[in-house]
PDB file of C-alpha atoms in Angstrom:
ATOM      1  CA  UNK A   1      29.163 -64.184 -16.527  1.00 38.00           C
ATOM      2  CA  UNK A   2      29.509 -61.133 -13.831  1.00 37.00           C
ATOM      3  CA  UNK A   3      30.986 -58.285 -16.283  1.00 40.00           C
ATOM      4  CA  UNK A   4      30.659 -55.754 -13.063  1.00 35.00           C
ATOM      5  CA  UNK A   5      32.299 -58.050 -10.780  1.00 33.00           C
ATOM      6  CA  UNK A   6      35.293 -58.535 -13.154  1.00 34.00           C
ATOM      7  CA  UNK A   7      35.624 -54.968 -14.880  1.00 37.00           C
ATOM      8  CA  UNK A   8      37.693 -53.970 -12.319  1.00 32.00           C
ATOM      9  CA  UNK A   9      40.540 -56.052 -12.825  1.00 38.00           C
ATOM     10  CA  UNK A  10      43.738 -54.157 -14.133  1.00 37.00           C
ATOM     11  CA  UNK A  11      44.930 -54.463 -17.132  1.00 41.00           C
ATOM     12  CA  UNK A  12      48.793 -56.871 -17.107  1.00 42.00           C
ATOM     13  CA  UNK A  13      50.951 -55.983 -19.557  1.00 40.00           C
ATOM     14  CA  UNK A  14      53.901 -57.907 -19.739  1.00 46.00           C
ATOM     15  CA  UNK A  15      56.074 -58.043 -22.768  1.00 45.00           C
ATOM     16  CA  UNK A  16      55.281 -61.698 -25.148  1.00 54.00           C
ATOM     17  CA  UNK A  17      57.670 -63.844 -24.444  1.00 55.00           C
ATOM     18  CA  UNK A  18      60.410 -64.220 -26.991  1.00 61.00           C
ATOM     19  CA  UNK A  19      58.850 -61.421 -29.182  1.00 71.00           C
ATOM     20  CA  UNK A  20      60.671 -62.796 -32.812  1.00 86.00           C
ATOM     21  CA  UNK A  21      62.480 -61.067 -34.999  1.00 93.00           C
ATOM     22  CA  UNK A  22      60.978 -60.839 -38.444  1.00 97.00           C
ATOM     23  CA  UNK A  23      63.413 -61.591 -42.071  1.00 97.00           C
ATOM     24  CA  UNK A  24      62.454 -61.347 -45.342  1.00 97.00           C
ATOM     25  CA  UNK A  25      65.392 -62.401 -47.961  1.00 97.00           C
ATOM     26  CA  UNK A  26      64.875 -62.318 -51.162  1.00 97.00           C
ATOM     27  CA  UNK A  27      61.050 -62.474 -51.293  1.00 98.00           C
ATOM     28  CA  UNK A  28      59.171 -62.725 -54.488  1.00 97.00           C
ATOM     29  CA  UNK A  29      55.447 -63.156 -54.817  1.00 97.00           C
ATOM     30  CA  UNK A  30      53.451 -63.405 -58.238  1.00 96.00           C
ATOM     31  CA  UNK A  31      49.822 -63.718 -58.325  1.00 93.00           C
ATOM     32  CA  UNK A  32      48.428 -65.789 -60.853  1.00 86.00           C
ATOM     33  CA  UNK A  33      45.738 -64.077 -62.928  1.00 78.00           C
ATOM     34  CA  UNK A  34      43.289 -64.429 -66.243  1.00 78.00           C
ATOM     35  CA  UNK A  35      46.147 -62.837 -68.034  1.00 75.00           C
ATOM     36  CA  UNK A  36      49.580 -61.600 -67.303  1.00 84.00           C
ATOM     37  CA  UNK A  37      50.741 -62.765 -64.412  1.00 89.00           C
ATOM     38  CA  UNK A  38      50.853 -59.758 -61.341  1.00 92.00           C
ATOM     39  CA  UNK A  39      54.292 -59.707 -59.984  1.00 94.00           C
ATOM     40  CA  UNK A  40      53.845 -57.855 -56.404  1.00 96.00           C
ATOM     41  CA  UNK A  41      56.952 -58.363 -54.768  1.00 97.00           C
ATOM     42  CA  UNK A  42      60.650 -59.036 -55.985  1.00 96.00           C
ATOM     43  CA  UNK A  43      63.867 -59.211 -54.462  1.00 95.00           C
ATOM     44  CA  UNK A  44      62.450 -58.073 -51.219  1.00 97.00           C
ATOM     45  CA  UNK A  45      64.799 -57.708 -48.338  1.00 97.00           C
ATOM     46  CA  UNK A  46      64.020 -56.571 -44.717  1.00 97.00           C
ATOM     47  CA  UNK A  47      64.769 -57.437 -41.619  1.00 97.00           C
ATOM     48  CA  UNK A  48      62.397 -56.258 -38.397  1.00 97.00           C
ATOM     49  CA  UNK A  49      64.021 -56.420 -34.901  1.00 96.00           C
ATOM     50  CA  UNK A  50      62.553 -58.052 -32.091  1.00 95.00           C
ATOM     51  CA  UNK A  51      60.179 -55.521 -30.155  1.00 94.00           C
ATOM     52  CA  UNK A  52      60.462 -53.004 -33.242  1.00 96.00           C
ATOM     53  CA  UNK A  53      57.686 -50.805 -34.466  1.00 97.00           C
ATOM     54  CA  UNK A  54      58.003 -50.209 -37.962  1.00 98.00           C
ATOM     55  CA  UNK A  55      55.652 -48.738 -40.639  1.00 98.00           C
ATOM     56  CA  UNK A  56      55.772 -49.773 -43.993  1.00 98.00           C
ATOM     57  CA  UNK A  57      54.882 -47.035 -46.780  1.00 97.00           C
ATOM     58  CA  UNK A  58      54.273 -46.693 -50.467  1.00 95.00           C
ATOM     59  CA  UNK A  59      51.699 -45.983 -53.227  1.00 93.00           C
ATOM     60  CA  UNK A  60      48.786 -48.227 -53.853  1.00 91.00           C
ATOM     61  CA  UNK A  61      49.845 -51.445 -54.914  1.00 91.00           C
ATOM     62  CA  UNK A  62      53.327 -51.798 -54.428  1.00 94.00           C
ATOM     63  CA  UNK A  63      52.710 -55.302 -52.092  1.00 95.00           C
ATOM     64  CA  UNK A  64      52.652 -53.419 -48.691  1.00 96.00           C
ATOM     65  CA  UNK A  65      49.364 -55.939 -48.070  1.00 95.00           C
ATOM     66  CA  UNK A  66      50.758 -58.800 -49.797  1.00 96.00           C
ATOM     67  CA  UNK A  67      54.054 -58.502 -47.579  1.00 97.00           C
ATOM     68  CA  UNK A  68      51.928 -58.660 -44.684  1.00 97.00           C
ATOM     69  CA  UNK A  69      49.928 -61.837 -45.369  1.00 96.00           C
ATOM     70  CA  UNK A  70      53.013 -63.233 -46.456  1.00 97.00           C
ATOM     71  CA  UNK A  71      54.565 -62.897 -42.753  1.00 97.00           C
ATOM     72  CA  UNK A  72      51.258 -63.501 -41.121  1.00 96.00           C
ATOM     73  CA  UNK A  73      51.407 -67.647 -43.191  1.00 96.00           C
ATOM     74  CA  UNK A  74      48.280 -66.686 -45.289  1.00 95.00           C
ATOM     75  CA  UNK A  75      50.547 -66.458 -48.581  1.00 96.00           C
ATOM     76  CA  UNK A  76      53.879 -68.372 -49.202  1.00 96.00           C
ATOM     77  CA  UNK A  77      56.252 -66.386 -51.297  1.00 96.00           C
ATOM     78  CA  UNK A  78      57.270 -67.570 -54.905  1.00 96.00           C
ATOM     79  CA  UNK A  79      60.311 -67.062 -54.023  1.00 97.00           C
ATOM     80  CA  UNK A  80      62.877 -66.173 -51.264  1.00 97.00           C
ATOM     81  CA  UNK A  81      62.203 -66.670 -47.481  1.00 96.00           C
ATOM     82  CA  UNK A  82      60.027 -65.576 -44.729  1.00 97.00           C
ATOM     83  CA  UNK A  83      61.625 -66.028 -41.257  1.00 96.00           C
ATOM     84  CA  UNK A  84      59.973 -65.193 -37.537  1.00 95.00           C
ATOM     85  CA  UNK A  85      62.253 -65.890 -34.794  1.00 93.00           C
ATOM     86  CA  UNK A  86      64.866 -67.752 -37.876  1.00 93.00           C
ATOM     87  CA  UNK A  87      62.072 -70.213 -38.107  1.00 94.00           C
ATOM     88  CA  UNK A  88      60.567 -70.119 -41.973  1.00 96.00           C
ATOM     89  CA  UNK A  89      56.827 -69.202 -41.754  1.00 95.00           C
ATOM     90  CA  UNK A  90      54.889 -72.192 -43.718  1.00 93.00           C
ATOM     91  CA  UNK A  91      51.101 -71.698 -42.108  1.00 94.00           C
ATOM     92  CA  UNK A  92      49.345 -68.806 -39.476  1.00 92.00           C
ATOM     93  CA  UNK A  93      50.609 -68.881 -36.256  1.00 92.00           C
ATOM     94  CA  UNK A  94      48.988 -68.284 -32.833  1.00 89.00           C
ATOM     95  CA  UNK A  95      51.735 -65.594 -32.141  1.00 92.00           C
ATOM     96  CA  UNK A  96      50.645 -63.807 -35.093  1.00 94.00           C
ATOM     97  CA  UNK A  97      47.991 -61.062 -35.016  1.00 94.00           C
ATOM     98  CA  UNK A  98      46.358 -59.703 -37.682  1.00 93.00           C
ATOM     99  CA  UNK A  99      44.313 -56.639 -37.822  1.00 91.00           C
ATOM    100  CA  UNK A 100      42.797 -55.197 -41.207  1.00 85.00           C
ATOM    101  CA  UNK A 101      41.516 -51.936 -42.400  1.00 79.00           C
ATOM    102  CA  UNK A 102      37.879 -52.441 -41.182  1.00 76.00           C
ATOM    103  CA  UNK A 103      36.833 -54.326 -38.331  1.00 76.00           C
ATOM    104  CA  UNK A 104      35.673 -58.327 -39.361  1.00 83.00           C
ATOM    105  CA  UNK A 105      33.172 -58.218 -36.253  1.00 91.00           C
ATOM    106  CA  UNK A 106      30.467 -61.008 -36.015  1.00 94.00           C
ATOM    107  CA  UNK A 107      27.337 -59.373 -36.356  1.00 94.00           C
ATOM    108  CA  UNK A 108      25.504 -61.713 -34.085  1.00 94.00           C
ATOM    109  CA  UNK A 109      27.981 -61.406 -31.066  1.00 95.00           C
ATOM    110  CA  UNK A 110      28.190 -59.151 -28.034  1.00 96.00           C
ATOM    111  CA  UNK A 111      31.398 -56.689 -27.868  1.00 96.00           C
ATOM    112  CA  UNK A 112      33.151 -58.716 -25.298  1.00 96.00           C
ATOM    113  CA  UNK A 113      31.723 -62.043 -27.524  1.00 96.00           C
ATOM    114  CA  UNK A 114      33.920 -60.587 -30.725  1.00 96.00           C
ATOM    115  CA  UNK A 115      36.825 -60.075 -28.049  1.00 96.00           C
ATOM    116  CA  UNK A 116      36.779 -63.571 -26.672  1.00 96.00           C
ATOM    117  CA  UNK A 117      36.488 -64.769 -30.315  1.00 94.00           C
ATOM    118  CA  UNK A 118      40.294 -66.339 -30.926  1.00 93.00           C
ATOM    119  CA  UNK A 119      39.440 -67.979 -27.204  1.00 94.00           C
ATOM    120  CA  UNK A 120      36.671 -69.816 -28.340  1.00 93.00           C
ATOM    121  CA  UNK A 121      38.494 -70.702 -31.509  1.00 91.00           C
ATOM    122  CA  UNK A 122      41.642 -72.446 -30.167  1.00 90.00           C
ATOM    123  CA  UNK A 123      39.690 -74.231 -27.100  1.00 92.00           C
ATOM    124  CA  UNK A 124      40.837 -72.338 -24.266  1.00 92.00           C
ATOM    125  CA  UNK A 125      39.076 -71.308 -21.124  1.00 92.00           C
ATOM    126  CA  UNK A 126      37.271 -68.172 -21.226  1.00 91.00           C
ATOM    127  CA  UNK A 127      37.221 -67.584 -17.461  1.00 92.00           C
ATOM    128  CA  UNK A 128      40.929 -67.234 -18.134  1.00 93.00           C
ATOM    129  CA  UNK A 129      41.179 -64.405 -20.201  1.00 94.00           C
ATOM    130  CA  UNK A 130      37.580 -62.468 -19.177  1.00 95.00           C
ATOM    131  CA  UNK A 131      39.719 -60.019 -16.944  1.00 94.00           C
ATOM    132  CA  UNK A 132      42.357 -59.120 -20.415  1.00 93.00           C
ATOM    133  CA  UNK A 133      39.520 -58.866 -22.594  1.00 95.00           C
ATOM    134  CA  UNK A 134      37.658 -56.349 -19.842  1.00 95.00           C
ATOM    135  CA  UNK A 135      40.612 -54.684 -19.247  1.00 92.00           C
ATOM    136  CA  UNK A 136      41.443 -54.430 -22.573  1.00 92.00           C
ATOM    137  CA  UNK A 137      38.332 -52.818 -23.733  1.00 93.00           C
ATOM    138  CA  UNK A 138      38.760 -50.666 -20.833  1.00 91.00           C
ATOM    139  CA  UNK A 139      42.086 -49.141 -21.794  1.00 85.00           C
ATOM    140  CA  UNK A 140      40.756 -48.557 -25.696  1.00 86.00           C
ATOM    141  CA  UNK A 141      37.536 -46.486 -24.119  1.00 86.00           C
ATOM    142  CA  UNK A 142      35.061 -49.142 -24.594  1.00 92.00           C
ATOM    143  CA  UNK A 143      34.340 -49.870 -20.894  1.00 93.00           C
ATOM    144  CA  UNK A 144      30.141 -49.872 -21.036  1.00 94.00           C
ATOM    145  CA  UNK A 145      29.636 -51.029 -24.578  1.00 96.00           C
ATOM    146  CA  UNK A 146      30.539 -55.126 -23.397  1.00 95.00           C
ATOM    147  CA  UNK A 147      26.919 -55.992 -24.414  1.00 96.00           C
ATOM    148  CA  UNK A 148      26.549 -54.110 -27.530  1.00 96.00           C
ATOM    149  CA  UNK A 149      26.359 -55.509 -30.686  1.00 96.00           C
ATOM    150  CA  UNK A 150      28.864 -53.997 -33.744  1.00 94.00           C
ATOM    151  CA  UNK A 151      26.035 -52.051 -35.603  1.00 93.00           C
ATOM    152  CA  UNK A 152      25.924 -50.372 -32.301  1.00 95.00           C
ATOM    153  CA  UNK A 153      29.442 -48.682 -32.531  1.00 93.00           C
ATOM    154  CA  UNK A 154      30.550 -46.200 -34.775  1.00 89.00           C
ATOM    155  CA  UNK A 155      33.388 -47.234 -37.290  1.00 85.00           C
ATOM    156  CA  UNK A 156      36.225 -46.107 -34.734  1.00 85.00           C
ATOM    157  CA  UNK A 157      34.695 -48.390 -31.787  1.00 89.00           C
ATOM    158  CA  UNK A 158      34.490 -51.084 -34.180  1.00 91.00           C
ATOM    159  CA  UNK A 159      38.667 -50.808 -34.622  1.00 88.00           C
ATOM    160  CA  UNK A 160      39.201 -50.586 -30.982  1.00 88.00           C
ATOM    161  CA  UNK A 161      36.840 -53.795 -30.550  1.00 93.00           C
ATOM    162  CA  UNK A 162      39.031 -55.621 -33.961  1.00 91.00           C
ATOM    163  CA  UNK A 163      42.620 -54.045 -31.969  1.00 90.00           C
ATOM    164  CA  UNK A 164      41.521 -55.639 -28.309  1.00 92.00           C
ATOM    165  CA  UNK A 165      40.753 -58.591 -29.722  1.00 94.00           C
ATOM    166  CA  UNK A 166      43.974 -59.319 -31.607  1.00 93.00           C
ATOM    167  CA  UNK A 167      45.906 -58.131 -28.833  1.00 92.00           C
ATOM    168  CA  UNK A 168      43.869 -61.053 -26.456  1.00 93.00           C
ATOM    169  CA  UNK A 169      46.462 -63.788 -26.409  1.00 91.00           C
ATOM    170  CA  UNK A 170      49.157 -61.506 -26.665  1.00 91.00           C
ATOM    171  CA  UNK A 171      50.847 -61.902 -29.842  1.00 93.00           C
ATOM    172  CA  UNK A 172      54.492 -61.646 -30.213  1.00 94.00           C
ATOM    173  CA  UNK A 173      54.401 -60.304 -33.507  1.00 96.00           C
ATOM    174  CA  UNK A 174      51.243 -57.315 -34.328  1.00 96.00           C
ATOM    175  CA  UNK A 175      50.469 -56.640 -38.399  1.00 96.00           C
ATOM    176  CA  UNK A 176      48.488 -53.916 -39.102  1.00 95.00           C
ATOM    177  CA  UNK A 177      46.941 -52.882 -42.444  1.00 94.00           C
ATOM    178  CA  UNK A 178      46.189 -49.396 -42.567  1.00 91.00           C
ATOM    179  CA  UNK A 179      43.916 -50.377 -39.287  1.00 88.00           C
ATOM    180  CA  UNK A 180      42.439 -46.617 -38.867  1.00 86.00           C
ATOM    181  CA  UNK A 181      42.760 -45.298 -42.361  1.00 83.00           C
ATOM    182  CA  UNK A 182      38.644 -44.891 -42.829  1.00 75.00           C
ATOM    183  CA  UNK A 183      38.016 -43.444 -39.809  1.00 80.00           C
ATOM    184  CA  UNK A 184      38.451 -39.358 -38.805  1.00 84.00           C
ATOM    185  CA  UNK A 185      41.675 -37.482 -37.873  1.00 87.00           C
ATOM    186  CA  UNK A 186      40.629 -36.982 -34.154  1.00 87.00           C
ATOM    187  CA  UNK A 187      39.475 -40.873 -34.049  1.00 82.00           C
ATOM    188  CA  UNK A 188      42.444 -41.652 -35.571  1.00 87.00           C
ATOM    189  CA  UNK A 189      44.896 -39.740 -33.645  1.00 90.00           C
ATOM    190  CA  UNK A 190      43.340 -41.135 -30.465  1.00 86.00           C
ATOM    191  CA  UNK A 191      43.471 -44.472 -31.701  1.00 86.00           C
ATOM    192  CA  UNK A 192      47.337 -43.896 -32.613  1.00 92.00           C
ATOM    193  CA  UNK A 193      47.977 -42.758 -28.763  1.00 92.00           C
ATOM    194  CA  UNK A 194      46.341 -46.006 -27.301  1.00 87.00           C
ATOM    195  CA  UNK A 195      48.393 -47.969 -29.551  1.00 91.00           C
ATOM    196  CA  UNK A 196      51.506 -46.709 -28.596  1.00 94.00           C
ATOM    197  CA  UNK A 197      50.212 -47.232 -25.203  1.00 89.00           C
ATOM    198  CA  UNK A 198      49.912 -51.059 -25.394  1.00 88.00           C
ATOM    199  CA  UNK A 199      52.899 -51.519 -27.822  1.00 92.00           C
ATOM    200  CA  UNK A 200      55.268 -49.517 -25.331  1.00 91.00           C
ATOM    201  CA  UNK A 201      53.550 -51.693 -22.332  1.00 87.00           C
ATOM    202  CA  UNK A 202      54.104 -55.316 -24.557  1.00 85.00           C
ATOM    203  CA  UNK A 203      56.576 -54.610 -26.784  1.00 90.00           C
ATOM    204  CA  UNK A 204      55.632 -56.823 -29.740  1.00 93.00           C
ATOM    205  CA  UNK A 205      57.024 -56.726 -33.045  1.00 96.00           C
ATOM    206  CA  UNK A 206      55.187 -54.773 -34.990  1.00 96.00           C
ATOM    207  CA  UNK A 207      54.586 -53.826 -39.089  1.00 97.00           C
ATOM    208  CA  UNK A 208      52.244 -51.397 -39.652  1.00 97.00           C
ATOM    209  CA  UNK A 209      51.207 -50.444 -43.185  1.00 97.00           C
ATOM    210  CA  UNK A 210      49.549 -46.849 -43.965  1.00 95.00           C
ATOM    211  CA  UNK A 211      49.292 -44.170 -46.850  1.00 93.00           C
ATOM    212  CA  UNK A 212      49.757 -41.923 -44.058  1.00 94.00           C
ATOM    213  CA  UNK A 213      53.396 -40.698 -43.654  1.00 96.00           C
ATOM    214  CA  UNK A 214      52.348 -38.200 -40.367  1.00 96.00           C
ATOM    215  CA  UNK A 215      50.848 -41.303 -39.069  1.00 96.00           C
ATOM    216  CA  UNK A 216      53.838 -43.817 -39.676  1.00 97.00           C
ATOM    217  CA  UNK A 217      56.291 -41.085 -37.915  1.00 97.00           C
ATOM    218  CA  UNK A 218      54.526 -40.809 -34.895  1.00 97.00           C
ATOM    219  CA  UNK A 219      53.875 -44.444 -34.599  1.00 97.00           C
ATOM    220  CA  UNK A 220      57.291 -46.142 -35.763  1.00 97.00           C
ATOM    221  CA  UNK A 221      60.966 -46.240 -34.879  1.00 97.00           C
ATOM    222  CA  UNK A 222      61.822 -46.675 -38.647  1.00 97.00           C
ATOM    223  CA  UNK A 223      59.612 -46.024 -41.749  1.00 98.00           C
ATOM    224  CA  UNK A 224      60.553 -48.191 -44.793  1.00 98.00           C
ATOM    225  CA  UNK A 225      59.519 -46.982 -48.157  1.00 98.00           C
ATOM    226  CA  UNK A 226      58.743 -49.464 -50.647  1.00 97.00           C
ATOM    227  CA  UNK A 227      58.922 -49.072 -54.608  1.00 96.00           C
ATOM    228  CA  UNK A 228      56.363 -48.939 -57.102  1.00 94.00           C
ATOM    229  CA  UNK A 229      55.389 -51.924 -57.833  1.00 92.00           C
ATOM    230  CA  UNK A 230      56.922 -54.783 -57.822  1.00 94.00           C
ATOM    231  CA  UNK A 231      57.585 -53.815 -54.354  1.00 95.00           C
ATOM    232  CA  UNK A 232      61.393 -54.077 -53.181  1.00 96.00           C
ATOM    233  CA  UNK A 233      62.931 -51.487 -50.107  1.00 97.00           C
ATOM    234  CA  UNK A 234      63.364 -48.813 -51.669  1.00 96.00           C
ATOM    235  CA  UNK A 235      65.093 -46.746 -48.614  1.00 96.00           C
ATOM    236  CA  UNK A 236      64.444 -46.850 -44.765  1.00 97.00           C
ATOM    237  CA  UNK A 237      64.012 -43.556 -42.619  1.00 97.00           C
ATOM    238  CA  UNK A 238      65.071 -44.030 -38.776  1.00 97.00           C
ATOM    239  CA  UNK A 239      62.957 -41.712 -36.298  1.00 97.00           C
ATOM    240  CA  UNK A 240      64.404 -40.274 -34.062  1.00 94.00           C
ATOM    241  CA  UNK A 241      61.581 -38.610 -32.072  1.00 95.00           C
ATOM    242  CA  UNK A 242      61.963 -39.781 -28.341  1.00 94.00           C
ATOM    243  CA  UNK A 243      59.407 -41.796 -26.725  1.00 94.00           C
ATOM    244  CA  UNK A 244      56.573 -41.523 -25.552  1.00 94.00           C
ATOM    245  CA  UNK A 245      55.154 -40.181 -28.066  1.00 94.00           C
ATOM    246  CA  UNK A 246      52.865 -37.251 -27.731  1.00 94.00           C
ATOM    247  CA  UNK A 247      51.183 -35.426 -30.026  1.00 93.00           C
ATOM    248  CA  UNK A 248      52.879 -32.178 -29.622  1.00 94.00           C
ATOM    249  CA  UNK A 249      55.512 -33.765 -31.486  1.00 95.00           C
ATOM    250  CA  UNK A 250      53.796 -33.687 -34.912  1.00 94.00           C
ATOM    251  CA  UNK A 251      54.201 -29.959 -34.488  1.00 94.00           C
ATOM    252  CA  UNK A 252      57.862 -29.723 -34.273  1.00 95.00           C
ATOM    253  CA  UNK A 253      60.182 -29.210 -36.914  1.00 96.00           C
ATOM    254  CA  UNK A 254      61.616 -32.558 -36.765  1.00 95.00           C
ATOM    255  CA  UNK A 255      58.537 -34.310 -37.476  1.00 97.00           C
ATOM    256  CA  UNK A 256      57.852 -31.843 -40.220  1.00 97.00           C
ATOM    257  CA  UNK A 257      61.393 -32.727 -41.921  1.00 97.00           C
ATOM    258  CA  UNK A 258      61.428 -36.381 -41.935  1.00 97.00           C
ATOM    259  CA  UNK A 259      57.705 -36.107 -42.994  1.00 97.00           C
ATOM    260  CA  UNK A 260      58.731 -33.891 -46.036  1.00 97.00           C
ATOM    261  CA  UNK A 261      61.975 -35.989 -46.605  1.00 97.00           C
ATOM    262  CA  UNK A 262      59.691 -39.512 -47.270  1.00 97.00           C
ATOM    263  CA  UNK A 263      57.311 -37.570 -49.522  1.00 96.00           C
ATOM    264  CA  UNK A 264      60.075 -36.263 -51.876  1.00 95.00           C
ATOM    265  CA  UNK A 265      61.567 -40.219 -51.842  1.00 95.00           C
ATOM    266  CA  UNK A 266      58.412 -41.485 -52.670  1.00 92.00           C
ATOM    267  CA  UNK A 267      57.434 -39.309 -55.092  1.00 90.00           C
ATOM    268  CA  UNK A 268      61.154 -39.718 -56.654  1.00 85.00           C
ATOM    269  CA  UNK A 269      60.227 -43.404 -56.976  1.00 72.00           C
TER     270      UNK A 269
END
């Protein structure tokens, strides 16, 4: 495989066909346990738009991971519904990416292997998507590393290697779990910019959980706060910062406001 010859393809980025809308009505999810049964969710309503960006906040273990395993098919809810595109979500689905806090890398594979990964898994030429994946690693600063193995990278290269390769076969709908909250502030900033980037170029549907509210106003178009737990929207927070995003704007009093405004809410309960 010529990575030189095909490195410099450009990056396409067309917006997923059909990107769905997500629903949640009614949602309840218990876990089972030793003892008392853990109710995460209850009563959860919320409704994502098609080609939204919104960030889900909330102390530790008010369900903010639980709601997003739920959409992605790995959980079904106890109760209530689950809807992508009005369709009720009963199993994973190929238009559903899922990236988590650190990086799931195979050890034993190359880079561009880890990339090619969901590829290999659902049978589909590689030739085909060799170009995306290059391009892809391109546009997240990882042009060069293609041959290097994950102990190679620091923990930020590791993210942009989990983010290109969820973003491969374009998913229509993009759940994130707090995807740079290990890594530094300037990683993670940078990381937040080349987001946007692809998001604004693709348009998926996107929730994106995080414990950081600075974070989930420069990324979203609407933060929802959830409860203590058992999780349930607790209020919603439309941002109104224009886009693109840059981040001069997490200097302006605006930012600053709504920041302050989600902080007292949350720590209202």
């Amino acid at each position: 495989m010529n990575i030189a010859a095909s490195q410099a393809a450009p990056l396409t980025v067309t917006p997923p066909a059909g990107a769905p809308e997500i629903v949640l009505q009614g949602v309840r999810h218990v876990f089972a346990t030793d003892g008392q049964p853990l109710v995460a969710l209850d009563g959860l309503d919320l409704t994502v738009r098609t080609g939204e960006f919104v960030a889900l906040v909330g102390e530790s273990g008010c369900g903010k991971s639980t709601l997003l395993r739920l959409v992605a098919g790995l959980l079904r809810p106890t109760a209530g519904r689950v809807l992508l595109g009005g369709e009720p979500v009963r199993a994973p689905r190929e238009d559903v990416a899922l990236v988590f806090q650190r990086s799931v890398l195979l050890e034993w594979r190359t880079v561009l292997d880890n990339v090619l990964l969901p590829v290999e898994i659902r049978r589909l030429p590689k030739a085909a998507y060799l170009a995306e994946a290059l391009g892809l690693l391109a546009l997240l600063g990882l042009a060069g590393f293609e041959r290097r193995r994950p102990r190679q990278l620091s923990g930020g290269m590791q993210q942009r290697v989990a983010l290109a390769q969820a973003l491969l076969l374009r998913p229509a709908v993009l759940l994130l779990d707090e995807p740079f909250g290990a890594l530094d502030a300037i990683t993670r900033e940078q990381l937040n910019l080349e987001l946007l980037h692809l998001w604004e170029a693709r348009r998926s549907t996107v929730l994106f959980v995080t414990h950081d509210l600075a974070e989930a106003v420069f990324l979203a178009d609407r933060v929802v706060l959830l409860t203590r737990r058992p999780g349930r929207v607790a209020a919603e927070f439309p941002v109104p910062l224009p886009r693109p995003r840059t981040l001069d704007q997490r200097y302006s009093a605006a930012f600053s406001d709504l920041c302050r405004t989600i902080k007292y809410a949350m720590a209202m309960g």
